[in-house]
Coordinates of C-alpha atoms in Angstrom, one line a residue:
M5 CA -23.7 -68.4 -24.5
N6 CA -20.0 -68.7 -25.2
P7 CA -17.3 -68.0 -22.6
K8 CA -16.5 -64.6 -24.2
K9 CA -20.0 -63.3 -23.7
I10 CA -20.2 -64.7 -20.2
V11 CA -17.0 -62.8 -19.3
K12 CA -18.4 -59.6 -20.8
L13 CA -21.7 -60.1 -19.0
S14 CA -19.8 -60.7 -15.7
N15 CA -17.8 -57.6 -16.2
A16 CA -20.9 -55.5 -16.9
I17 CA -22.7 -56.8 -13.8
G18 CA -19.6 -56.3 -11.6
I19 CA -19.0 -52.8 -12.8
V20 CA -22.6 -51.8 -12.3
S21 CA -22.6 -53.4 -8.9
I22 CA -19.5 -51.5 -7.8
V23 CA -20.8 -48.2 -9.2
L24 CA -24.1 -48.6 -7.3
L25 CA -22.3 -49.6 -4.1
V26 CA -20.1 -46.4 -4.4
Y27 CA -23.2 -44.3 -4.8
W28 CA -24.9 -46.0 -1.8
V29 CA -21.9 -45.4 0.5
F30 CA -21.8 -41.8 -0.7
V31 CA -25.5 -41.4 0.0
F32 CA -25.3 -43.1 3.4
I33 CA -22.4 -41.0 4.6
T34 CA -24.0 -37.8 3.3
V35 CA -27.3 -38.5 5.0
E36 CA -25.7 -39.5 8.3
V37 CA -23.2 -36.6 8.5
F38 CA -25.7 -33.9 7.6
G39 CA -28.7 -35.5 9.3
L40 CA -30.8 -35.4 6.2
K41 CA -34.3 -36.8 6.3
V42 CA -35.1 -38.1 2.8
F43 CA -35.9 -41.8 2.7
R44 CA -38.9 -43.8 3.8
E45 CA -36.7 -46.4 5.5
N46 CA -34.0 -45.7 8.0
I47 CA -30.8 -46.5 6.1
T48 CA -29.0 -47.3 9.3
Q49 CA -30.9 -50.5 9.4
T50 CA -28.9 -51.5 6.3
F51 CA -25.6 -50.0 7.1
Y52 CA -24.8 -49.8 10.9
L53 CA -21.2 -48.9 10.3
S54 CA -19.7 -47.1 7.4
I55 CA -16.7 -49.5 7.6
L56 CA -18.9 -52.2 6.2
G57 CA -19.2 -50.1 3.0
I58 CA -15.5 -49.7 2.8
L59 CA -15.0 -53.5 3.2
A60 CA -17.6 -54.1 0.5
L61 CA -15.8 -51.7 -1.8
M62 CA -12.6 -53.6 -1.3
F63 CA -14.2 -56.9 -2.0
G64 CA -15.9 -55.5 -5.1
A65 CA -12.6 -54.1 -6.3
L66 CA -11.1 -57.6 -5.9
I67 CA -13.9 -59.2 -7.9
I68 CA -13.5 -56.6 -10.7
N69 CA -9.7 -57.3 -10.8
I70 CA -10.3 -61.0 -11.2
M71 CA -12.9 -60.5 -13.9
F72 CA -10.6 -58.2 -15.9
N73 CA -7.9 -60.8 -15.7
L74 CA -10.5 -63.4 -17.0
T75 CA -11.2 -61.0 -19.9
R76 CA -7.5 -60.8 -20.8
I77 CA -7.2 -64.6 -20.7
A78 CA -10.3 -64.9 -22.9
Q79 CA -9.0 -62.3 -25.4
K80 CA -5.6 -64.0 -25.6
H81 CA -7.3 -67.4 -26.1
N82 CA -9.5 -66.2 -28.9
N83 CA -6.8 -63.8 -30.4
D84 CA -9.3 -61.0 -29.9
P85 CA -7.8 -57.5 -30.5
V86 CA -7.7 -55.3 -27.5
Q87 CA -9.5 -52.1 -28.6
G88 CA -8.5 -48.8 -27.2
K89 CA -11.4 -47.1 -25.4
N90 CA -9.5 -44.3 -23.6
G91 CA -11.8 -41.7 -25.0
K92 CA -15.0 -43.4 -23.9
L93 CA -13.4 -44.2 -20.5
R94 CA -12.5 -40.5 -19.9
V95 CA -16.1 -39.5 -20.7
R96 CA -17.6 -42.1 -18.4
T97 CA -15.1 -41.1 -15.6
V98 CA -16.1 -37.4 -15.9
V99 CA -19.8 -38.3 -15.9
F100 CA -19.3 -40.6 -12.9
I101 CA -17.5 -37.9 -10.9
A102 CA -19.9 -35.2 -11.9
S103 CA -22.9 -37.3 -10.7
F104 CA -21.8 -36.9 -7.1
P105 CA -22.6 -33.2 -6.8
V106 CA -26.0 -33.9 -8.4
I107 CA -26.8 -36.6 -5.9
F108 CA -25.6 -34.4 -3.1
G109 CA -28.0 -31.6 -4.3
L110 CA -30.9 -34.1 -4.7
L111 CA -30.4 -35.3 -1.1
F112 CA -30.5 -31.8 0.3
G113 CA -33.5 -31.0 -1.9
G114 CA -35.3 -34.0 -0.6
D115 CA -34.5 -33.0 3.0
Y116 CA -35.8 -29.5 2.3
L117 CA -39.1 -30.8 0.8
S118 CA -39.5 -33.2 3.8
T119 CA -39.0 -30.3 6.2
K120 CA -41.4 -28.0 4.4
R121 CA -44.1 -30.7 4.5
R122 CA -43.7 -31.1 8.3
E123 CA -43.8 -27.3 8.7
K124 CA -47.1 -27.1 6.7
L125 CA -48.6 -29.9 8.7
L126 CA -47.7 -28.3 12.0
I127 CA -49.1 -24.9 10.9
R128 CA -52.4 -26.6 9.8
S129 CA -52.6 -28.3 13.2
A130 CA -52.1 -25.0 15.0
E131 CA -54.7 -23.3 12.8
S132 CA -57.2 -26.1 13.5
I133 CA -56.7 -25.5 17.3
V134 CA -57.6 -21.9 16.9
S135 CA -60.5 -22.3 14.6
D136 CA -62.1 -25.6 15.9
Y137 CA -61.3 -25.4 19.6
S138 CA -61.3 -21.6 20.3
A139 CA -63.4 -22.0 23.4
K140 CA -60.8 -24.4 24.9
A141 CA -57.9 -22.2 23.7
N142 CA -59.5 -19.2 25.4
Q143 CA -59.7 -21.2 28.7
L144 CA -55.9 -21.6 28.5
L145 CA -55.5 -17.8 28.1
D146 CA -56.9 -17.3 31.6
Y147 CA -53.6 -18.4 33.1
S148 CA -53.1 -18.3 36.9
F149 CA -50.5 -20.8 38.3
G150 CA -52.3 -23.2 40.4
K151 CA -53.5 -26.8 40.5
K152 CA -57.0 -26.0 39.1
W153 CA -55.6 -24.2 36.0
I154 CA -52.9 -26.9 35.5
D155 CA -55.3 -29.8 35.7
N156 CA -57.7 -28.0 33.3
A157 CA -54.9 -27.2 30.9
E158 CA -53.6 -30.8 30.9
D159 CA -57.1 -32.1 30.3
I160 CA -57.6 -29.8 27.4
L161 CA -54.2 -30.6 25.8
Y162 CA -54.9 -34.3 26.3
I163 CA -58.2 -34.1 24.5
L164 CA -56.7 -32.1 21.6
S165 CA -53.8 -34.5 21.2
K166 CA -56.1 -37.5 21.1
T167 CA -58.5 -36.0 18.5
D168 CA -56.4 -37.2 15.6
K169 CA -53.9 -40.1 15.7
H170 CA -51.7 -38.1 13.3
F171 CA -51.8 -35.0 15.5
P172 CA -48.4 -33.8 16.7
H173 CA -47.5 -33.5 20.3
I174 CA -48.8 -30.3 21.8
T175 CA -47.9 -28.3 24.9
V176 CA -48.6 -24.8 26.0
V177 CA -46.0 -22.2 27.1
V178 CA -46.7 -19.3 29.4
K179 CA -44.5 -16.6 30.9
D180 CA -44.1 -16.4 34.7
T181 CA -41.6 -15.5 37.4
I182 CA -39.8 -17.3 40.2
S183 CA -38.3 -15.1 42.9
G184 CA -38.7 -12.1 40.6
S185 CA -36.8 -13.7 37.7
P186 CA -38.8 -14.1 34.5
L187 CA -39.0 -17.5 32.9
Y188 CA -41.2 -19.7 30.8
L189 CA -43.3 -22.6 32.0
V190 CA -44.5 -25.4 29.8
F191 CA -47.4 -27.7 30.5
D192 CA -47.6 -31.1 28.9
P193 CA -50.7 -33.4 28.7
E194 CA -48.6 -36.4 29.3
Y195 CA -47.1 -35.1 32.6
N196 CA -48.0 -37.7 35.2
H197 CA -49.3 -36.2 38.4
E198 CA -50.0 -38.5 41.3
Y199 CA -51.3 -36.5 44.1
S200 CA -51.9 -37.9 47.6
E201 CA -54.4 -36.3 49.9
E202 CA -51.6 -34.5 51.6
D203 CA -50.2 -33.2 48.3
D204 CA -53.6 -31.9 47.3
K205 CA -53.3 -29.4 50.2
L206 CA -50.0 -28.1 48.9
P207 CA -49.6 -25.7 46.0
P208 CA -47.8 -27.1 42.9
L209 CA -44.2 -26.0 42.4
K210 CA -43.3 -23.8 39.4
K211 CA -39.8 -25.3 39.1
Q212 CA -41.4 -28.6 38.0
Y213 CA -42.7 -26.8 34.8
I214 CA -39.7 -24.7 33.8
M215 CA -39.1 -24.9 30.1
E216 CA -35.5 -25.5 29.0
T217 CA -34.8 -23.2 26.1
T218 CA -32.0 -22.0 23.8
K219 CA -31.1 -18.4 23.4
P220 CA -32.9 -18.0 20.0
E221 CA -36.0 -19.5 21.6
R222 CA -35.8 -17.2 24.6
D223 CA -35.4 -14.2 22.3
Y224 CA -38.4 -15.3 20.3
L225 CA -40.6 -15.9 23.4
Q226 CA -39.5 -12.6 24.9
G227 CA -40.6 -10.8 21.7
V228 CA -44.0 -12.6 21.6
F229 CA -44.9 -12.0 25.3
A230 CA -43.7 -8.4 25.1
G231 CA -46.2 -7.9 22.2
K232 CA -43.5 -7.1 19.7
S233 CA -44.1 -10.1 17.5
N234 CA -46.9 -12.5 16.6
A235 CA -45.0 -14.6 14.1
V236 CA -44.7 -18.4 14.3
R237 CA -41.3 -20.0 14.8
F238 CA -40.5 -23.3 13.1
S239 CA -37.3 -25.3 13.7
A240 CA -36.1 -28.7 12.4
H241 CA -33.1 -30.7 13.6
D242 CA -32.3 -34.3 13.1
G243 CA -35.9 -35.4 12.5
R244 CA -37.3 -33.2 15.3
Y245 CA -39.7 -30.5 14.3
Q246 CA -41.1 -27.7 16.5
L247 CA -43.6 -25.0 15.8
F248 CA -44.2 -22.1 18.2
Y249 CA -47.6 -20.7 17.6
P250 CA -48.6 -17.6 19.6
Y251 CA -52.3 -17.2 20.6
G252 CA -53.6 -14.1 22.3
K253 CA -56.7 -12.2 23.1
D254 CA -56.9 -8.8 24.7
D255 CA -53.8 -8.5 26.9
R256 CA -53.3 -12.2 27.5
M257 CA -50.9 -14.4 25.6
I258 CA -49.9 -18.1 25.4
V259 CA -47.8 -20.0 22.9
F260 CA -48.8 -23.4 21.6
L261 CA -45.8 -25.6 21.0
F262 CA -46.3 -28.4 18.5
S263 CA -43.6 -31.0 18.3
D264 CA -43.1 -33.9 15.9
Y265 CA -40.4 -36.5 15.7
K266 CA -39.6 -38.7 12.7
R267 CA -36.8 -41.2 12.8
H268 CA -36.5 -40.6 9.1
G269 CA -37.8 -38.0 6.7
K270 CA -40.4 -38.8 4.1
F271 CA -41.3 -37.3 0.8
G272 CA -44.9 -38.5 1.3
S273 CA -45.3 -37.3 4.9

């Protein structure tokens, strides 16, 4: 291979590398800023700081500059005519710039698909509870705050959560009051109770089970426990997925809360 072809090949490799690097930095910044969950691997393992991408771009620009100078030297040495390619360059520039909105849209589309898959999975999990473990679910409906019901609820939730290794985290939410003020309590199968003989004689404290909620969540739960709504509520934020699934019979109502957390979104999940 003669030097002229080597220079052309080097230019081609350099340009392609820089273009791919620009795309990668754009994807990295977009995913990190908007918290999109698209890839199977956490890209922060590759780029811990965006400044590394900027430095890489600067280094790449330097390499391209050197290679173009080599091209000019090679053309002068071989008396090669410098052909004008302004038209093609403009077309390539337009295509390059236009590709960024397309990539941006694809990233959001991937995040949407990943979120919808998690939502369907959580809904299937909730439906399986109602259909396959209705007897246990009915036991939870018989809510009365006390150690007996709490221990039974935690045992039931623990059994349900261990049935399938891919099963999401499950808790149960009930409505109660403290000093006449309405609030919501949440019971977790992983809550670690270590009772002493003296503690067994004392009633449990409701304040230990108070559920921290946002206003939209409180509005939703208020509607459910008031009998105004029986709809599920799904939310996703930064890889955290939650599904509120009401379950009631007669005049009793509880809400199963299914939670799942992924450090990164997956198309295949």
